[in-house]
XYZ file of C-alpha atoms in Angstrom:
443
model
C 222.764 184.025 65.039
C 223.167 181.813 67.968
C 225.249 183.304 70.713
C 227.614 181.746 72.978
C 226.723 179.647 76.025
C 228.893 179.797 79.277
C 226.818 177.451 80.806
C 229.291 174.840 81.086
C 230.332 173.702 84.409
C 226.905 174.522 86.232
C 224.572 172.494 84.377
C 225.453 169.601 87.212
C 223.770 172.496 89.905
C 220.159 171.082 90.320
C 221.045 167.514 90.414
C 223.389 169.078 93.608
C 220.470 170.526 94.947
C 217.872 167.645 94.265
C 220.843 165.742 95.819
C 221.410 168.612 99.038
C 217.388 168.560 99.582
C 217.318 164.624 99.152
C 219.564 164.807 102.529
C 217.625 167.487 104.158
C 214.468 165.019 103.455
C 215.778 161.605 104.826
C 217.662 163.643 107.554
C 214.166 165.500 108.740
C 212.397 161.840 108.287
C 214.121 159.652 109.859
C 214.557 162.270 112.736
C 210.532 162.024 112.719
C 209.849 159.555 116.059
C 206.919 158.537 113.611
C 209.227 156.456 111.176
C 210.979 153.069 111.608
C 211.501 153.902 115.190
C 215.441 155.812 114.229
C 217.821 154.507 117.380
C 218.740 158.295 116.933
C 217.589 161.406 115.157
C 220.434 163.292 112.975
C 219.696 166.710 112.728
C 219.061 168.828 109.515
C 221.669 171.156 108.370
C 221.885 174.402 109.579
C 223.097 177.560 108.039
C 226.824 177.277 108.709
C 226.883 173.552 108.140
C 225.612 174.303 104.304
C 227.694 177.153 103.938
C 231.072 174.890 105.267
C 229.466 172.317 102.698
C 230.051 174.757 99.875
C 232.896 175.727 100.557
C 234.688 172.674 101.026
C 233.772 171.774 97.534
C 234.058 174.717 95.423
C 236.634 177.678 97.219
C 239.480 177.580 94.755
C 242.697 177.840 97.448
C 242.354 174.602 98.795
C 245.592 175.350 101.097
C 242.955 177.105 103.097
C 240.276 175.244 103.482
C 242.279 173.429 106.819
C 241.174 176.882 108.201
C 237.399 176.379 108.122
C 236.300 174.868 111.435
C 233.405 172.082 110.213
C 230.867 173.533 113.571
C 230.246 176.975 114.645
C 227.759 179.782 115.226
C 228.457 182.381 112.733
C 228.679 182.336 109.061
C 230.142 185.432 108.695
C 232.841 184.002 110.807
C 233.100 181.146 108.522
C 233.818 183.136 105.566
C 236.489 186.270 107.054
C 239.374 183.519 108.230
C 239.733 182.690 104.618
C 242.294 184.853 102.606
C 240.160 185.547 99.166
C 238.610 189.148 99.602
C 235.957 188.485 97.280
C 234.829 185.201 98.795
C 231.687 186.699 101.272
C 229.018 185.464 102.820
C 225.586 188.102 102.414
C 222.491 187.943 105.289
C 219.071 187.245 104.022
C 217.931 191.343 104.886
C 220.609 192.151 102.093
C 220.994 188.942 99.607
C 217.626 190.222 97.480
C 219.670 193.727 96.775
C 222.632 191.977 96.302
C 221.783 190.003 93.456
C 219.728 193.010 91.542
C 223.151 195.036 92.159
C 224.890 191.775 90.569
C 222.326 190.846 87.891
C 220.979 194.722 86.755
C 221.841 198.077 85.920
C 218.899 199.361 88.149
C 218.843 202.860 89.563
C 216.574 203.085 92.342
C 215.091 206.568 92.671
C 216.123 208.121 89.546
C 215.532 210.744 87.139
C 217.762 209.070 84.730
C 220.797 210.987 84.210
C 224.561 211.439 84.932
C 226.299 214.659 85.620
C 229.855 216.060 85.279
C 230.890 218.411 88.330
C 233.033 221.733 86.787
C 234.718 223.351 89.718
C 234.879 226.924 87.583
C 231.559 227.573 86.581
C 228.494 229.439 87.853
C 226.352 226.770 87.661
C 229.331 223.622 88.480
C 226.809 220.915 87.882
C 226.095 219.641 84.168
C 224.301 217.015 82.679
C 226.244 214.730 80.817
C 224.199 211.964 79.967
C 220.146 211.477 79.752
C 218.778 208.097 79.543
C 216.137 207.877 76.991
C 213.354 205.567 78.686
C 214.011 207.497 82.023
C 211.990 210.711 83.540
C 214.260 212.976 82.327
C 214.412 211.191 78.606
C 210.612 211.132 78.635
C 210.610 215.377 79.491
C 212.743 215.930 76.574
C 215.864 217.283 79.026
C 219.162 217.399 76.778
C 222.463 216.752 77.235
C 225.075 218.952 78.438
C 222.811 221.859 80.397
C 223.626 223.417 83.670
C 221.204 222.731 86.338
C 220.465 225.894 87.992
C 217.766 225.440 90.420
C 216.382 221.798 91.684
C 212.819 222.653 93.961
C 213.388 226.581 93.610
C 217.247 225.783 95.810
C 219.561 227.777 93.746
C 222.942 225.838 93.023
C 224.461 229.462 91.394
C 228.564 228.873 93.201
C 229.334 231.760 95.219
C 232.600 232.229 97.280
C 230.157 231.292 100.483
C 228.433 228.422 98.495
C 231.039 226.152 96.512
C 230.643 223.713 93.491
C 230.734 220.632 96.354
C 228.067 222.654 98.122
C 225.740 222.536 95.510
C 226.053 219.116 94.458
C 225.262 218.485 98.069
C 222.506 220.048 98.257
C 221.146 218.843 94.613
C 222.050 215.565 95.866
C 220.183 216.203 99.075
C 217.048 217.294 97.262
C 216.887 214.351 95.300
C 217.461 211.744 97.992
C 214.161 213.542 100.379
C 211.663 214.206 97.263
C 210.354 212.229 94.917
C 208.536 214.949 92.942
C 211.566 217.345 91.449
C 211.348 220.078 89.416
C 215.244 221.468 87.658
C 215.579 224.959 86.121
C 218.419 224.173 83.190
C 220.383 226.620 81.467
C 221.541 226.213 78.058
C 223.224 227.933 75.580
C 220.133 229.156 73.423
C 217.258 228.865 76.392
C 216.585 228.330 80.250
C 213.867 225.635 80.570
C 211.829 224.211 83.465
C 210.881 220.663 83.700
C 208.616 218.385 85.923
C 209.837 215.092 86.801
C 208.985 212.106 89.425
C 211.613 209.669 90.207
C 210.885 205.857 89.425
C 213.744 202.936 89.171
C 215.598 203.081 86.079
C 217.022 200.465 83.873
C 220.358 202.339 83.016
C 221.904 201.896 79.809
C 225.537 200.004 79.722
C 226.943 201.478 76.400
C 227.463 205.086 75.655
C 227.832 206.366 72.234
C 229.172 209.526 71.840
C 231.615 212.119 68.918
C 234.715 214.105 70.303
C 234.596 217.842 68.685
C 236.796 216.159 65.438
C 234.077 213.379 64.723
C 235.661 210.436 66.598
C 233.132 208.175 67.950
C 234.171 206.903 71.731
C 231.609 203.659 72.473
C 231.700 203.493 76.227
C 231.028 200.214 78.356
C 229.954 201.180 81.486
C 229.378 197.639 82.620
C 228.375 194.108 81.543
C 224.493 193.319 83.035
C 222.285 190.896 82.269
C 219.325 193.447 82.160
C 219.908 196.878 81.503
C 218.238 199.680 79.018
C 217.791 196.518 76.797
C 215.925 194.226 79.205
C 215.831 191.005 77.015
C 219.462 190.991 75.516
C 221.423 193.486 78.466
C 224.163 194.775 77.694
C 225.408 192.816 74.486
C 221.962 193.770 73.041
C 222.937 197.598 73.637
C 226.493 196.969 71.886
C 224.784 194.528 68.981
C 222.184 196.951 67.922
C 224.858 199.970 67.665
C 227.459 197.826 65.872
C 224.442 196.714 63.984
C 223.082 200.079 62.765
C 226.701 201.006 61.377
C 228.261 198.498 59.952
C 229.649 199.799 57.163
C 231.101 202.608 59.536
C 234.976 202.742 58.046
C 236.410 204.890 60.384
C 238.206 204.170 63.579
C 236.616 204.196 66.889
C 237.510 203.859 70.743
C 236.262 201.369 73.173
C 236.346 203.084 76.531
C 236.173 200.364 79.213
C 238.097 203.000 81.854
C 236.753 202.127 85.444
C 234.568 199.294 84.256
C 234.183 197.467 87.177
C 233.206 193.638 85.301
C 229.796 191.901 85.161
C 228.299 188.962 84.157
C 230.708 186.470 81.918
C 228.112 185.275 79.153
C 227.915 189.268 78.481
C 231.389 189.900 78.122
C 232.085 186.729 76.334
C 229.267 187.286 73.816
C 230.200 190.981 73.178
C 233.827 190.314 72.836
C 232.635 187.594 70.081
C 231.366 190.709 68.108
C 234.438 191.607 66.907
C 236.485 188.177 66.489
C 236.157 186.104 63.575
C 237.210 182.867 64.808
C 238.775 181.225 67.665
C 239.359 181.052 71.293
C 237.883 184.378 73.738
C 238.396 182.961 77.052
C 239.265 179.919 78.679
C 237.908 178.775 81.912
C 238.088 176.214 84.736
C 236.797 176.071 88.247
C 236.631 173.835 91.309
C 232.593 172.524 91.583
C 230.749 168.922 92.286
C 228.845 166.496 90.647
C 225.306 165.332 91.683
C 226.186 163.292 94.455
C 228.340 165.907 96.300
C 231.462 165.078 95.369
C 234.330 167.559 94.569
C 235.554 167.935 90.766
C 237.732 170.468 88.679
C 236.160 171.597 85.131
C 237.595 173.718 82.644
C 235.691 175.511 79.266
C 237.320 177.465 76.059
C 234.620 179.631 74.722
C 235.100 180.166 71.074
C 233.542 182.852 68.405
C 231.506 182.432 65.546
C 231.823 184.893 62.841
C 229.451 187.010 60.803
C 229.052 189.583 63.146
C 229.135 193.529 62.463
C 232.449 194.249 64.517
C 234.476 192.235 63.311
C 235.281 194.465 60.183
C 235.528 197.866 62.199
C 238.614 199.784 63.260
C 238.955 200.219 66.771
C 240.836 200.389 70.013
C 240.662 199.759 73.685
C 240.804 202.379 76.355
C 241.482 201.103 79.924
C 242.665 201.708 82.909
C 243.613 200.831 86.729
C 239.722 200.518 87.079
C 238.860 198.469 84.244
C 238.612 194.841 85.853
C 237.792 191.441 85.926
C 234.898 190.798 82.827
C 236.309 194.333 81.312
C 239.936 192.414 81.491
C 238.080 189.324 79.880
C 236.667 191.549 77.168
C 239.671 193.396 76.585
C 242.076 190.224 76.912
C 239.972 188.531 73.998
C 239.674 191.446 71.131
C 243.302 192.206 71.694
C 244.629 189.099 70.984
C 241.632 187.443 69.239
C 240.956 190.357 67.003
C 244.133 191.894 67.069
C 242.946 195.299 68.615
C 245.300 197.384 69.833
C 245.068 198.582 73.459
C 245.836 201.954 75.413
C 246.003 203.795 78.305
C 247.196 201.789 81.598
C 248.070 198.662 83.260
C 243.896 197.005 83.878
C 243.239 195.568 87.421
C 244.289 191.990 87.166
C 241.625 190.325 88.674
C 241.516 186.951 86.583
C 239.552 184.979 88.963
C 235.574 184.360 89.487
C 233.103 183.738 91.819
C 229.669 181.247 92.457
C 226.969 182.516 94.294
C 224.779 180.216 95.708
C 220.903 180.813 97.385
C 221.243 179.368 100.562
C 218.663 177.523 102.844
C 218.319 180.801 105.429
C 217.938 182.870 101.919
C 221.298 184.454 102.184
C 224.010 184.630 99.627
C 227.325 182.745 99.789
C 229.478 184.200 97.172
C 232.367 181.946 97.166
C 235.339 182.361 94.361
C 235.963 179.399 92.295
C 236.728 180.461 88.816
C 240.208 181.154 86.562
C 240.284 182.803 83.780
C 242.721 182.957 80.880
C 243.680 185.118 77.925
C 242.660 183.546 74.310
C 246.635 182.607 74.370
C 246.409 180.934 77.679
C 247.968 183.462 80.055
C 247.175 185.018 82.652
C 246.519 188.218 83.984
C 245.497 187.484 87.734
C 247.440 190.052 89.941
C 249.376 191.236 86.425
C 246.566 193.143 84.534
C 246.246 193.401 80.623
C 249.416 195.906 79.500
C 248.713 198.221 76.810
C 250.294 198.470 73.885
C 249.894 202.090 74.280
C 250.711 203.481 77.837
C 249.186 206.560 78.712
C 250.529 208.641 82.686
C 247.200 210.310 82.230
C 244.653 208.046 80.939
C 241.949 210.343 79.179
C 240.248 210.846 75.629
C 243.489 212.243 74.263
C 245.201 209.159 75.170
C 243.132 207.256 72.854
C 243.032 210.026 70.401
C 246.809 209.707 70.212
C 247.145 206.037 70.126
C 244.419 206.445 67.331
C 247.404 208.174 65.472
C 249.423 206.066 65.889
C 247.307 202.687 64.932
C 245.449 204.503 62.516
C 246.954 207.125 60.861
C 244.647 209.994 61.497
C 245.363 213.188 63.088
C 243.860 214.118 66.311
C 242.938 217.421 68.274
C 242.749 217.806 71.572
C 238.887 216.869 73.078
C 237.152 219.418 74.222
C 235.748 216.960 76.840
C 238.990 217.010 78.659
C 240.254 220.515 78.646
C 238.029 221.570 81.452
C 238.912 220.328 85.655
C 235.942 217.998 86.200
C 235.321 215.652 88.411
C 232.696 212.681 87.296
C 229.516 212.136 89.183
C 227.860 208.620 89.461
C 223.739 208.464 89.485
C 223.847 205.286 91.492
C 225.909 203.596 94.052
C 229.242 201.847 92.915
C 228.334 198.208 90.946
C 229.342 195.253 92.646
C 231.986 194.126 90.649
C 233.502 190.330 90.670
C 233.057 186.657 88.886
C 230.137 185.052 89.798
C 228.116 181.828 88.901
C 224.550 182.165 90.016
C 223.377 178.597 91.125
C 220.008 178.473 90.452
C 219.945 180.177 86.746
C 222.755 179.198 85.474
C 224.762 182.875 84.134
C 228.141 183.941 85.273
C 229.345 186.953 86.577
C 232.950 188.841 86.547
């Protein structure tokens, strides 16, 4: 089935560019002694003179804009008297790992695994999760083992050696060698395995049953390439939803801490669950082709047939889930009537462009609202649940489950333990971003 498009509003951006570069060509022409004899040469733009240029036409708080000074030195400068904190300007040395933070779910230097840190056992660190197409995947490691030894270091706690200690020096091991060799404990064995880091695709969506048979579908983020490198992360939730969709029972959507991502992939995945209508509405300050400033707006809307929207489920957020999570979240609550629980989201309902510029840096400049299917908004208010949680965990959702659903819950297993989550990879860059050469948007 044809997905949605969130294209709109950037399908103007070459035409800008052919019409940028036609400037940069008659500027370095007729500043060429060589033709028509100019009275005067006008110089080319320079960084800070494209990056004003932007800005001028697309930063959404136009009160502002009287702040920008049209000549000057520094772009960085430039960007840090306006008042948006997510409106940044990136140097060339970092815009390349920028944009693979934006666009991917990359790991650099990875076995391909995430760990949960138990302050009262031996062995404190466990492994929670094991990507399949990853090192550890590919030497048959499972889930939930202790790791007792990484390159014959012992991580056994000790009252000289605490749980902190030896993820410290695990994590240590890992960042110096590339060739790493874990000693796992588990209940029915203690196995060795080999491993060499490499750069993992990381997978986006989570499946996983609570001790009473719940399934919990966690969305870690919304990439463009992920685990499933054609389709991201609506490929990942498409192909579960897929493979059960005559699945009766109710299920959680655990968007907790889910930092956003790219809009087509949050749009798209919300659309697996409506039947009909509006998911998001959209508008944003760009240009046409000559350069001139213009305000655009865009209602994405679903099309039906797809395996979700039959399904039972409920969203679990919280103070972390933001900006494309909100979008998500916004759109099967009140498109698809699913309830919500846990706490008040982020309430981050604006976007941002970023834009290659001519040194190679990145100007990430924000330029996007967002609505609700309804038409509100959430900027600086958040989505409220239906169902507020003071502690936001599994048994929050279990209850609300109750509630909604009817069924009787026991307390998860997952969360009767003190634990404190590890991450495999630095924190995502979260945000709204349209990218100006491929047209995609972030948030």
């Amino acid at each position: 089935m044809q997905k949605l498009s969130t294209e709109t509003g950037v399908k103007n951006i070459p035409s800008v560019f052919s019409f940028f570069i036609g400037m940069l060509i008659i500027a370095n022409l007729w500043g060429c002694g060589d033709f028509m004899h100019p009275v005067e040469s006008t110089p080319a733009p320079t960084e800070y003179t494209y990056n004003y240029w932007l800005l001028e036409r697309t930063y959404l708080f136009e009160e502002e804009l009287e702040k920008l000074e049209p000549e000057g030195d520094s772009v960085q400068t430039l960007y840090e008297v306006l008042d948006d904190p997510f409106t940044r300007y990136v140097a060339p040395s970092k815009s390349e790992q920028t944009s693979i933070s934006i666009n991917t779910s990359i790991v650099p230097g990875s076995l391909g695994m995430e760990y949960v840190l138990y302050a009262n056992q031996p062995y404190p660190l466990r492994i929670k999760r094991v990507y399949p197409n990853g090192p550890a995947g590919r030497a048959g490691i499972r889930r939930w083992g202790y790791i007792m030894e990484v390159n014959g270091k012992s991580l056994l706690q000790t009252e000289t050696f605490s749980y902190s200690a030896a993820y410290n020096t695990y994590d240590s091991v890992l960042n110096y060698n590339k060739s790493i060799e874990l000693k796992v404990a588990y209940e029915d064995d203690t196995l060795s395995y080999k491993m060499e880091k490499e750069d993992v695709y990381a997978p986006t969506v989570f499946v996983d049953t609570t001790i009473d048979g719940t399934i919990v579908v966690t969305i870690t983020e919304f990439k463009q390439t992920t685990a499933d490198k054609e389709k991201g992360s609506y490929g990942e939730l498409k192909a579960y939803l897929d493979s059960t969709r005559n699945y009766s029972k109710p299920r959680i959507l655990d968007l907790r801490n889910n930092p956003g991502g790219h809009v087509t992939q949050c749009v798209n995945m919300a659309d697996l669950f409506i039947k009909s209508g509006p998911i998001s509405t959209r508008s944003w300050r760009t240009f046409n082709g000559d350069g001139t400033p213009v305000k655009k707006s865009n209602t994405s809307n679903a099309i039906s047939g797809d395996a979700g929207e039959e399904g039972k489920f409920l969203a679990l957020v919280n103070g972390g889930s933001a900006s494309c999570a909100e979008i998500f979240t916004a759109a099967i609550a009140e498109g698809a009537g699913i309830p919500v629980a846990g706490d008040t989201t982020y309430g981050k309902g604006i976007g941002q462009t970023t834009w290659n510029t001519m040194a190679g840096g990145l100007a990430i400049i924000t330029n996007l609202e967002f609505l609700t299917p309804k038409g509100n908004s959430y900027h600086r208010i958040g989505i409220i649940p239906d169902y507020p949680c003071q502690s936001v965990d599994l048994n929050c959702g279990m209850k609300a489950l109750e509630k909604y659903y009817g069924k009787k819950f026991s307390d998860s297993e997952d969360d009767k333990v003190s634990k404190k989550a590890i991450s495999p990879s630095k924190p995502s860059i979260g945000g709204a971003f349209i990218e100006s050469e491929e047209p995609f948007l972030i948030f």
